[in-house]
């Protein structure tokens, strides 16, 4: 259809584009004006004048011919609407039975052992596992040199979060790592959840201190987002004590709101650390 339409349009355009080279006889304009017979036909189009009809542009694609490719769309199967559709009466479910009458539980295989029970179990998920975000001493040193962290004040986990040293999603705390420990040339004081041996030795060698503090889920929210409690009209909760299994892994209970000055280690804390290291 499109080929016949295109050929007819091209033949009509070529036929209408005939060029006539004969020009009209030149009559003086004064004679035409004074002659009443020619005056009425002055502004009429001459029959044998030079005229050119442009060929109308035609595209193979038009709006009235737009349609999807064959097989691009498929009509929805209407079940249970007569035998002429092939899906009438039983609508493709067959005769009788549980699957023909209604729905069944997902994964049900007719009573035999389902696949989810035939496959063996592998591994387990420890509900008591803790996940700490690592941060290296080198990154802290770069932030101090950039002026984002004041080394004269206590560096808490809130300070690390606000300056971008760690991500926003802090699940169970922050672990201080020894990466870039050679860049620490001045005393700094930190409060984190966990600390490696190399990081602690580097900080103490520079004259600083690292304290491992404990915060529960609500305590972390109060430490990192105290404005949330003000917005809700609630008081900042008290710091919670660590569970018995974490008593020997922390130095003290975290303080709320976020502290600005470090707590000096007492002799009892030093004896406790020495006993733990021994």
mmCIF file with all atom_site columns, N, CA and C in Angstrom, residues 29-94:
data_model
loop_
_atom_site.group_PDB
_atom_site.id
_atom_site.type_symbol
_atom_site.label_atom_id
_atom_site.label_alt_id
_atom_site.label_comp_id
_atom_site.label_asym_id
_atom_site.label_entity_id
_atom_site.label_seq_id
_atom_site.pdbx_PDB_ins_code
_atom_site.Cartn_x
_atom_site.Cartn_y
_atom_site.Cartn_z
_atom_site.occupancy
_atom_site.B_iso_or_equiv
_atom_site.pdbx_formal_charge
_atom_site.auth_seq_id
_atom_site.auth_comp_id
_atom_site.auth_asym_id
_atom_site.auth_atom_id
_atom_site.pdbx_PDB_model_num
ATOM 1   N N  . UNK A 1 29 ? 1.562   49.154  -20.657 1.00 0.00 ? 29 UNK A N  1
ATOM 2   C CA . UNK A 1 29 ? 0.677   49.251  -19.510 1.00 0.00 ? 29 UNK A CA 1
ATOM 3   C C  . UNK A 1 29 ? -0.379  50.326  -19.680 1.00 0.00 ? 29 UNK A C  1
ATOM 4   N N  . UNK A 1 30 ? -0.029  51.369  -20.509 1.00 0.00 ? 30 UNK A N  1
ATOM 5   C CA . UNK A 1 30 ? -1.001  52.457  -20.723 1.00 0.00 ? 30 UNK A CA 1
ATOM 6   C C  . UNK A 1 30 ? -2.184  51.981  -21.521 1.00 0.00 ? 30 UNK A C  1
ATOM 7   N N  . UNK A 1 31 ? -1.930  51.107  -22.522 1.00 0.00 ? 31 UNK A N  1
ATOM 8   C CA . UNK A 1 31 ? -3.043  50.582  -23.314 1.00 0.00 ? 31 UNK A CA 1
ATOM 9   C C  . UNK A 1 31 ? -3.960  49.719  -22.467 1.00 0.00 ? 31 UNK A C  1
ATOM 10  N N  . UNK A 1 32 ? -3.400  48.988  -21.559 1.00 0.00 ? 32 UNK A N  1
ATOM 11  C CA . UNK A 1 32 ? -4.229  48.128  -20.711 1.00 0.00 ? 32 UNK A CA 1
ATOM 12  C C  . UNK A 1 32 ? -5.082  48.940  -19.762 1.00 0.00 ? 32 UNK A C  1
ATOM 13  N N  . UNK A 1 33 ? -4.532  50.039  -19.293 1.00 0.00 ? 33 UNK A N  1
ATOM 14  C CA . UNK A 1 33 ? -5.298  50.883  -18.375 1.00 0.00 ? 33 UNK A CA 1
ATOM 15  C C  . UNK A 1 33 ? -6.427  51.614  -19.070 1.00 0.00 ? 33 UNK A C  1
ATOM 16  N N  . UNK A 1 34 ? -6.168  52.095  -20.315 1.00 0.00 ? 34 UNK A N  1
ATOM 17  C CA . UNK A 1 34 ? -7.198  52.866  -21.028 1.00 0.00 ? 34 UNK A CA 1
ATOM 18  C C  . UNK A 1 34 ? -8.189  51.970  -21.734 1.00 0.00 ? 34 UNK A C  1
ATOM 19  N N  . UNK A 1 35 ? -7.852  50.707  -21.948 1.00 0.00 ? 35 UNK A N  1
ATOM 20  C CA . UNK A 1 35 ? -8.752  49.804  -22.635 1.00 0.00 ? 35 UNK A CA 1
ATOM 21  C C  . UNK A 1 35 ? -9.653  49.135  -21.606 1.00 0.00 ? 35 UNK A C  1
ATOM 22  N N  . UNK A 1 36 ? -10.995 49.382  -21.653 1.00 0.00 ? 36 UNK A N  1
ATOM 23  C CA . UNK A 1 36 ? -11.881 48.781  -20.649 1.00 0.00 ? 36 UNK A CA 1
ATOM 24  C C  . UNK A 1 36 ? -11.966 47.269  -20.743 1.00 0.00 ? 36 UNK A C  1
ATOM 25  N N  . UNK A 1 37 ? -11.639 46.747  -21.927 1.00 0.00 ? 37 UNK A N  1
ATOM 26  C CA . UNK A 1 37 ? -11.739 45.295  -22.071 1.00 0.00 ? 37 UNK A CA 1
ATOM 27  C C  . UNK A 1 37 ? -10.605 44.612  -21.333 1.00 0.00 ? 37 UNK A C  1
ATOM 28  N N  . UNK A 1 38 ? -9.376  45.135  -21.495 1.00 0.00 ? 38 UNK A N  1
ATOM 29  C CA . UNK A 1 38 ? -8.223  44.542  -20.825 1.00 0.00 ? 38 UNK A CA 1
ATOM 30  C C  . UNK A 1 38 ? -8.104  44.966  -19.376 1.00 0.00 ? 38 UNK A C  1
ATOM 31  N N  . UNK A 1 39 ? -8.828  46.041  -18.974 1.00 0.00 ? 39 UNK A N  1
ATOM 32  C CA . UNK A 1 39 ? -8.699  46.514  -17.592 1.00 0.00 ? 39 UNK A CA 1
ATOM 33  C C  . UNK A 1 39 ? -9.228  45.489  -16.597 1.00 0.00 ? 39 UNK A C  1
ATOM 34  N N  . UNK A 1 40 ? -10.283 44.789  -16.985 1.00 0.00 ? 40 UNK A N  1
ATOM 35  C CA . UNK A 1 40 ? -10.844 43.792  -16.073 1.00 0.00 ? 40 UNK A CA 1
ATOM 36  C C  . UNK A 1 40 ? -9.948  42.565  -15.940 1.00 0.00 ? 40 UNK A C  1
ATOM 37  N N  . UNK A 1 41 ? -9.154  42.285  -16.964 1.00 0.00 ? 41 UNK A N  1
ATOM 38  C CA . UNK A 1 41 ? -8.283  41.117  -16.943 1.00 0.00 ? 41 UNK A CA 1
ATOM 39  C C  . UNK A 1 41 ? -6.832  41.468  -16.632 1.00 0.00 ? 41 UNK A C  1
ATOM 40  N N  . UNK A 1 42 ? -6.597  42.656  -16.044 1.00 0.00 ? 42 UNK A N  1
ATOM 41  C CA . UNK A 1 42 ? -5.216  43.088  -15.799 1.00 0.00 ? 42 UNK A CA 1
ATOM 42  C C  . UNK A 1 42 ? -4.541  42.247  -14.735 1.00 0.00 ? 42 UNK A C  1
ATOM 43  N N  . UNK A 1 43 ? -5.279  41.980  -13.664 1.00 0.00 ? 43 UNK A N  1
ATOM 44  C CA . UNK A 1 43 ? -4.672  41.278  -12.532 1.00 0.00 ? 43 UNK A CA 1
ATOM 45  C C  . UNK A 1 43 ? -5.009  39.793  -12.521 1.00 0.00 ? 43 UNK A C  1
ATOM 46  N N  . UNK A 1 44 ? -5.528  39.313  -13.648 1.00 0.00 ? 44 UNK A N  1
ATOM 47  C CA . UNK A 1 44 ? -5.745  37.877  -13.736 1.00 0.00 ? 44 UNK A CA 1
ATOM 48  C C  . UNK A 1 44 ? -4.462  37.168  -14.114 1.00 0.00 ? 44 UNK A C  1
ATOM 49  N N  . UNK A 1 45 ? -4.360  35.916  -13.730 1.00 0.00 ? 45 UNK A N  1
ATOM 50  C CA . UNK A 1 45 ? -3.161  35.141  -13.999 1.00 0.00 ? 45 UNK A CA 1
ATOM 51  C C  . UNK A 1 45 ? -3.110  34.756  -15.465 1.00 0.00 ? 45 UNK A C  1
ATOM 52  N N  . UNK A 1 46 ? -2.021  35.081  -16.170 1.00 0.00 ? 46 UNK A N  1
ATOM 53  C CA . UNK A 1 46 ? -1.959  34.730  -17.592 1.00 0.00 ? 46 UNK A CA 1
ATOM 54  C C  . UNK A 1 46 ? -1.870  33.218  -17.755 1.00 0.00 ? 46 UNK A C  1
ATOM 55  N N  . UNK A 1 47 ? -2.388  32.810  -18.893 1.00 0.00 ? 47 UNK A N  1
ATOM 56  C CA . UNK A 1 47 ? -2.456  31.370  -19.142 1.00 0.00 ? 47 UNK A CA 1
ATOM 57  C C  . UNK A 1 47 ? -1.085  30.819  -19.460 1.00 0.00 ? 47 UNK A C  1
ATOM 58  N N  . UNK A 1 48 ? -0.317  31.543  -20.291 1.00 0.00 ? 48 UNK A N  1
ATOM 59  C CA . UNK A 1 48 ? 0.954   31.028  -20.755 1.00 0.00 ? 48 UNK A CA 1
ATOM 60  C C  . UNK A 1 48 ? 2.136   31.665  -20.025 1.00 0.00 ? 48 UNK A C  1
ATOM 61  N N  . UNK A 1 49 ? 1.940   32.153  -18.811 1.00 0.00 ? 49 UNK A N  1
ATOM 62  C CA . UNK A 1 49 ? 3.032   32.798  -18.073 1.00 0.00 ? 49 UNK A CA 1
ATOM 63  C C  . UNK A 1 49 ? 3.999   31.754  -17.544 1.00 0.00 ? 49 UNK A C  1
ATOM 64  N N  . UNK A 1 50 ? 5.184   32.207  -17.191 1.00 0.00 ? 50 UNK A N  1
ATOM 65  C CA . UNK A 1 50 ? 6.224   31.317  -16.655 1.00 0.00 ? 50 UNK A CA 1
ATOM 66  C C  . UNK A 1 50 ? 5.869   30.955  -15.221 1.00 0.00 ? 50 UNK A C  1
ATOM 67  N N  . UNK A 1 51 ? 5.640   29.699  -14.941 1.00 0.00 ? 51 UNK A N  1
ATOM 68  C CA . UNK A 1 51 ? 5.236   29.263  -13.601 1.00 0.00 ? 51 UNK A CA 1
ATOM 69  C C  . UNK A 1 51 ? 5.923   27.936  -13.282 1.00 0.00 ? 51 UNK A C  1
ATOM 70  N N  . UNK A 1 52 ? 6.273   27.801  -12.036 1.00 0.00 ? 52 UNK A N  1
ATOM 71  C CA . UNK A 1 52 ? 6.928   26.584  -11.573 1.00 0.00 ? 52 UNK A CA 1
ATOM 72  C C  . UNK A 1 52 ? 6.218   26.115  -10.311 1.00 0.00 ? 52 UNK A C  1
ATOM 73  N N  . UNK A 1 53 ? 5.717   24.920  -10.309 1.00 0.00 ? 53 UNK A N  1
ATOM 74  C CA . UNK A 1 53 ? 5.069   24.334  -9.132  1.00 0.00 ? 53 UNK A CA 1
ATOM 75  C C  . UNK A 1 53 ? 6.086   23.466  -8.402  1.00 0.00 ? 53 UNK A C  1
ATOM 76  N N  . UNK A 1 54 ? 6.310   23.769  -7.157  1.00 0.00 ? 54 UNK A N  1
ATOM 77  C CA . UNK A 1 54 ? 7.260   22.980  -6.379  1.00 0.00 ? 54 UNK A CA 1
ATOM 78  C C  . UNK A 1 54 ? 6.667   21.626  -6.025  1.00 0.00 ? 54 UNK A C  1
ATOM 79  N N  . UNK A 1 55 ? 7.538   20.619  -5.932  1.00 0.00 ? 55 UNK A N  1
ATOM 80  C CA . UNK A 1 55 ? 7.102   19.267  -5.571  1.00 0.00 ? 55 UNK A CA 1
ATOM 81  C C  . UNK A 1 55 ? 6.831   19.212  -4.075  1.00 0.00 ? 55 UNK A C  1
ATOM 82  N N  . UNK A 1 56 ? 5.656   18.713  -3.707  1.00 0.00 ? 56 UNK A N  1
ATOM 83  C CA . UNK A 1 56 ? 5.303   18.620  -2.282  1.00 0.00 ? 56 UNK A CA 1
ATOM 84  C C  . UNK A 1 56 ? 6.192   17.595  -1.590  1.00 0.00 ? 56 UNK A C  1
ATOM 85  N N  . UNK A 1 57 ? 6.782   17.995  -0.462  1.00 0.00 ? 57 UNK A N  1
ATOM 86  C CA . UNK A 1 57 ? 7.674   17.101  0.276   1.00 0.00 ? 57 UNK A CA 1
ATOM 87  C C  . UNK A 1 57 ? 6.868   15.949  0.856   1.00 0.00 ? 57 UNK A C  1
ATOM 88  N N  . UNK A 1 58 ? 7.360   14.744  0.684   1.00 0.00 ? 58 UNK A N  1
ATOM 89  C CA . UNK A 1 58 ? 6.667   13.572  1.189   1.00 0.00 ? 58 UNK A CA 1
ATOM 90  C C  . UNK A 1 58 ? 7.669   12.700  1.928   1.00 0.00 ? 58 UNK A C  1
ATOM 91  N N  . UNK A 1 59 ? 7.294   12.286  3.130   1.00 0.00 ? 59 UNK A N  1
ATOM 92  C CA . UNK A 1 59 ? 8.155   11.445  3.947   1.00 0.00 ? 59 UNK A CA 1
ATOM 93  C C  . UNK A 1 59 ? 7.582   10.046  4.007   1.00 0.00 ? 59 UNK A C  1
ATOM 94  N N  . UNK A 1 60 ? 8.466   9.077   4.124   1.00 0.00 ? 60 UNK A N  1
ATOM 95  C CA . UNK A 1 60 ? 8.018   7.694   4.259   1.00 0.00 ? 60 UNK A CA 1
ATOM 96  C C  . UNK A 1 60 ? 7.310   7.449   5.576   1.00 0.00 ? 60 UNK A C  1
ATOM 97  N N  . UNK A 1 61 ? 7.479   8.354   6.554   1.00 0.00 ? 61 UNK A N  1
ATOM 98  C CA . UNK A 1 61 ? 6.873   8.214   7.877   1.00 0.00 ? 61 UNK A CA 1
ATOM 99  C C  . UNK A 1 61 ? 5.888   9.347   8.083   1.00 0.00 ? 61 UNK A C  1
ATOM 100 N N  . UNK A 1 62 ? 4.652   9.027   8.330   1.00 0.00 ? 62 UNK A N  1
ATOM 101 C CA . UNK A 1 62 ? 3.620   10.019  8.598   1.00 0.00 ? 62 UNK A CA 1
ATOM 102 C C  . UNK A 1 62 ? 2.867   9.626   9.855   1.00 0.00 ? 62 UNK A C  1
ATOM 103 N N  . UNK A 1 63 ? 2.182   10.594  10.445  1.00 0.00 ? 63 UNK A N  1
ATOM 104 C CA . UNK A 1 63 ? 1.536   10.354  11.729  1.00 0.00 ? 63 UNK A CA 1
ATOM 105 C C  . UNK A 1 63 ? 0.407   9.346   11.631  1.00 0.00 ? 63 UNK A C  1
ATOM 106 N N  . UNK A 1 64 ? -0.292  9.351   10.485  1.00 0.00 ? 64 UNK A N  1
ATOM 107 C CA . UNK A 1 64 ? -1.412  8.414   10.361  1.00 0.00 ? 64 UNK A CA 1
ATOM 108 C C  . UNK A 1 64 ? -0.964  6.990   10.049  1.00 0.00 ? 64 UNK A C  1
ATOM 109 N N  . UNK A 1 65 ? 0.351   6.791   9.829   1.00 0.00 ? 65 UNK A N  1
ATOM 110 C CA . UNK A 1 65 ? 0.863   5.446   9.566   1.00 0.00 ? 65 UNK A CA 1
ATOM 111 C C  . UNK A 1 65 ? 1.640   4.863   10.738  1.00 0.00 ? 65 UNK A C  1
ATOM 112 N N  . UNK A 1 66 ? 1.669   5.564   11.888  1.00 0.00 ? 66 UNK A N  1
ATOM 113 C CA . UNK A 1 66 ? 2.431   5.086   13.037  1.00 0.00 ? 66 UNK A CA 1
ATOM 114 C C  . UNK A 1 66 ? 1.735   3.891   13.672  1.00 0.00 ? 66 UNK A C  1
ATOM 115 N N  . UNK A 1 67 ? 2.449   2.829   13.851  1.00 0.00 ? 67 UNK A N  1
ATOM 116 C CA . UNK A 1 67 ? 1.908   1.644   14.513  1.00 0.00 ? 67 UNK A CA 1
ATOM 117 C C  . UNK A 1 67 ? 3.080   0.804   15.027  1.00 0.00 ? 67 UNK A C  1
ATOM 118 N N  . UNK A 1 68 ? 2.799   -0.056  15.975  1.00 0.00 ? 68 UNK A N  1
ATOM 119 C CA . UNK A 1 68 ? 3.828   -0.918  16.541  1.00 0.00 ? 68 UNK A CA 1
ATOM 120 C C  . UNK A 1 68 ? 4.267   -1.970  15.528  1.00 0.00 ? 68 UNK A C  1
ATOM 121 N N  . UNK A 1 69 ? 5.461   -2.489  15.749  1.00 0.00 ? 69 UNK A N  1
ATOM 122 C CA . UNK A 1 69 ? 5.942   -3.583  14.924  1.00 0.00 ? 69 UNK A CA 1
ATOM 123 C C  . UNK A 1 69 ? 5.106   -4.836  15.163  1.00 0.00 ? 69 UNK A C  1
ATOM 124 N N  . UNK A 1 70 ? 5.134   -5.710  14.218  1.00 0.00 ? 70 UNK A N  1
ATOM 125 C CA . UNK A 1 70 ? 4.366   -6.931  14.341  1.00 0.00 ? 70 UNK A CA 1
ATOM 126 C C  . UNK A 1 70 ? 4.915   -7.786  15.479  1.00 0.00 ? 70 UNK A C  1
ATOM 127 N N  . UNK A 1 71 ? 4.052   -8.142  16.387  1.00 0.00 ? 71 UNK A N  1
ATOM 128 C CA . UNK A 1 71 ? 4.457   -8.935  17.539  1.00 0.00 ? 71 UNK A CA 1
ATOM 129 C C  . UNK A 1 71 ? 4.925   -8.117  18.729  1.00 0.00 ? 71 UNK A C  1
ATOM 130 N N  . UNK A 1 72 ? 4.913   -6.781  18.607  1.00 0.00 ? 72 UNK A N  1
ATOM 131 C CA . UNK A 1 72 ? 5.372   -5.951  19.725  1.00 0.00 ? 72 UNK A CA 1
ATOM 132 C C  . UNK A 1 72 ? 4.356   -5.926  20.855  1.00 0.00 ? 72 UNK A C  1
ATOM 133 N N  . UNK A 1 73 ? 3.097   -5.979  20.519  1.00 0.00 ? 73 UNK A N  1
ATOM 134 C CA . UNK A 1 73 ? 2.044   -5.963  21.533  1.00 0.00 ? 73 UNK A CA 1
ATOM 135 C C  . UNK A 1 73 ? 1.242   -7.256  21.446  1.00 0.00 ? 73 UNK A C  1
ATOM 136 N N  . UNK A 1 74 ? 0.646   -7.590  22.551  1.00 0.00 ? 74 UNK A N  1
ATOM 137 C CA . UNK A 1 74 ? -0.151  -8.809  22.623  1.00 0.00 ? 74 UNK A CA 1
ATOM 138 C C  . UNK A 1 74 ? -1.371  -8.541  23.483  1.00 0.00 ? 74 UNK A C  1
ATOM 139 N N  . UNK A 1 75 ? -2.515  -8.899  22.982  1.00 0.00 ? 75 UNK A N  1
ATOM 140 C CA . UNK A 1 75 ? -3.737  -8.663  23.716  1.00 0.00 ? 75 UNK A CA 1
ATOM 141 C C  . UNK A 1 75 ? -3.818  -9.570  24.941  1.00 0.00 ? 75 UNK A C  1
ATOM 142 N N  . UNK A 1 76 ? -4.434  -9.034  25.966  1.00 0.00 ? 76 UNK A N  1
ATOM 143 C CA . UNK A 1 76 ? -4.583  -9.783  27.201  1.00 0.00 ? 76 UNK A CA 1
ATOM 144 C C  . UNK A 1 76 ? -5.583  -10.920 27.013  1.00 0.00 ? 76 UNK A C  1
ATOM 145 N N  . UNK A 1 77 ? -5.239  -12.072 27.562  1.00 0.00 ? 77 UNK A N  1
ATOM 146 C CA . UNK A 1 77 ? -6.125  -13.230 27.462  1.00 0.00 ? 77 UNK A CA 1
ATOM 147 C C  . UNK A 1 77 ? -7.288  -13.062 28.427  1.00 0.00 ? 77 UNK A C  1
ATOM 148 N N  . UNK A 1 78 ? -8.493  -13.094 27.884  1.00 0.00 ? 78 UNK A N  1
ATOM 149 C CA . UNK A 1 78 ? -9.709  -12.955 28.691  1.00 0.00 ? 78 UNK A CA 1
ATOM 150 C C  . UNK A 1 78 ? -10.228 -14.356 29.000  1.00 0.00 ? 78 UNK A C  1
ATOM 151 N N  . UNK A 1 79 ? -10.035 -14.764 30.226  1.00 0.00 ? 79 UNK A N  1
ATOM 152 C CA . UNK A 1 79 ? -10.401 -16.126 30.623  1.00 0.00 ? 79 UNK A CA 1
ATOM 153 C C  . UNK A 1 79 ? -11.859 -16.163 31.076  1.00 0.00 ? 79 UNK A C  1
ATOM 154 N N  . UNK A 1 80 ? -12.460 -17.281 30.799  1.00 0.00 ? 80 UNK A N  1
ATOM 155 C CA . UNK A 1 80 ? -13.830 -17.490 31.244  1.00 0.00 ? 80 UNK A CA 1
ATOM 156 C C  . UNK A 1 80 ? -14.837 -16.626 30.523  1.00 0.00 ? 80 UNK A C  1
ATOM 157 N N  . UNK A 1 81 ? -14.611 -16.325 29.235  1.00 0.00 ? 81 UNK A N  1
ATOM 158 C CA . UNK A 1 81 ? -15.521 -15.460 28.477  1.00 0.00 ? 81 UNK A CA 1
ATOM 159 C C  . UNK A 1 81 ? -16.018 -16.179 27.219  1.00 0.00 ? 81 UNK A C  1
ATOM 160 N N  . UNK A 1 82 ? -16.283 -17.450 27.321  1.00 0.00 ? 82 UNK A N  1
ATOM 161 C CA . UNK A 1 82 ? -16.827 -18.187 26.193  1.00 0.00 ? 82 UNK A CA 1
ATOM 162 C C  . UNK A 1 82 ? -15.819 -19.147 25.593  1.00 0.00 ? 82 UNK A C  1
ATOM 163 N N  . UNK A 1 83 ? -16.374 -20.186 24.927  1.00 0.00 ? 83 UNK A N  1
ATOM 164 C CA . UNK A 1 83 ? -15.502 -21.225 24.390  1.00 0.00 ? 83 UNK A CA 1
ATOM 165 C C  . UNK A 1 83 ? -14.756 -20.763 23.148  1.00 0.00 ? 83 UNK A C  1
ATOM 166 N N  . UNK A 1 84 ? -15.201 -19.680 22.518  1.00 0.00 ? 84 UNK A N  1
ATOM 167 C CA . UNK A 1 84 ? -14.544 -19.217 21.305  1.00 0.00 ? 84 UNK A CA 1
ATOM 168 C C  . UNK A 1 84 ? -13.130 -18.730 21.547  1.00 0.00 ? 84 UNK A C  1
ATOM 169 N N  . UNK A 1 85 ? -12.831 -18.273 22.740  1.00 0.00 ? 85 UNK A N  1
ATOM 170 C CA . UNK A 1 85 ? -11.488 -17.768 23.043  1.00 0.00 ? 85 UNK A CA 1
ATOM 171 C C  . UNK A 1 85 ? -10.506 -18.884 23.360  1.00 0.00 ? 85 UNK A C  1
ATOM 172 N N  . UNK A 1 86 ? -11.007 -20.100 23.595  1.00 0.00 ? 86 UNK A N  1
ATOM 173 C CA . UNK A 1 86 ? -10.127 -21.187 23.986  1.00 0.00 ? 86 UNK A CA 1
ATOM 174 C C  . UNK A 1 86 ? -9.822  -21.231 25.463  1.00 0.00 ? 86 UNK A C  1
ATOM 175 N N  . UNK A 1 87 ? -10.274 -20.208 26.214  1.00 0.00 ? 87 UNK A N  1
ATOM 176 C CA . UNK A 1 87 ? -10.048 -20.147 27.663  1.00 0.00 ? 87 UNK A CA 1
ATOM 177 C C  . UNK A 1 87 ? -11.377 -19.982 28.389  1.00 0.00 ? 87 UNK A C  1
ATOM 178 N N  . UNK A 1 88 ? -12.434 -20.570 27.847  1.00 0.00 ? 88 UNK A N  1
ATOM 179 C CA . UNK A 1 88 ? -13.725 -20.503 28.509  1.00 0.00 ? 88 UNK A CA 1
ATOM 180 C C  . UNK A 1 88 ? -13.929 -21.665 29.460  1.00 0.00 ? 88 UNK A C  1
ATOM 181 N N  . UNK A 1 89 ? -15.094 -21.728 30.068  1.00 0.00 ? 89 UNK A N  1
ATOM 182 C CA . UNK A 1 89 ? -15.478 -22.779 31.007  1.00 0.00 ? 89 UNK A CA 1
ATOM 183 C C  . UNK A 1 89 ? -14.475 -22.913 32.152  1.00 0.00 ? 89 UNK A C  1
ATOM 184 N N  . UNK A 1 90 ? -13.490 -23.789 32.032  1.00 0.00 ? 90 UNK A N  1
ATOM 185 C CA . UNK A 1 90 ? -12.526 -23.994 33.124  1.00 0.00 ? 90 UNK A CA 1
ATOM 186 C C  . UNK A 1 90 ? -11.403 -22.970 33.113  1.00 0.00 ? 90 UNK A C  1
ATOM 187 N N  . UNK A 1 91 ? -11.328 -22.099 32.078  1.00 0.00 ? 91 UNK A N  1
ATOM 188 C CA . UNK A 1 91 ? -10.358 -20.992 32.027  1.00 0.00 ? 91 UNK A CA 1
ATOM 189 C C  . UNK A 1 91 ? -8.923  -21.467 32.144  1.00 0.00 ? 91 UNK A C  1
ATOM 190 N N  . UNK A 1 92 ? -8.608  -22.638 31.587  1.00 0.00 ? 92 UNK A N  1
ATOM 191 C CA . UNK A 1 92 ? -7.238  -23.113 31.579  1.00 0.00 ? 92 UNK A CA 1
ATOM 192 C C  . UNK A 1 92 ? -6.803  -23.797 32.850  1.00 0.00 ? 92 UNK A C  1
ATOM 193 N N  . UNK A 1 93 ? -7.729  -23.997 33.810  1.00 0.00 ? 93 UNK A N  1
ATOM 194 C CA . UNK A 1 93 ? -7.357  -24.629 35.085  1.00 0.00 ? 93 UNK A CA 1
ATOM 195 C C  . UNK A 1 93 ? -7.587  -26.139 35.087  1.00 0.00 ? 93 UNK A C  1
ATOM 196 N N  . UNK A 1 94 ? -8.279  -26.641 34.116  1.00 0.00 ? 94 UNK A N  1
ATOM 197 C CA . UNK A 1 94 ? -8.573  -28.057 34.116  1.00 0.00 ? 94 UNK A CA 1
ATOM 198 C C  . UNK A 1 94 ? -9.800  -28.379 34.946  1.00 0.00 ? 94 UNK A C  1
#
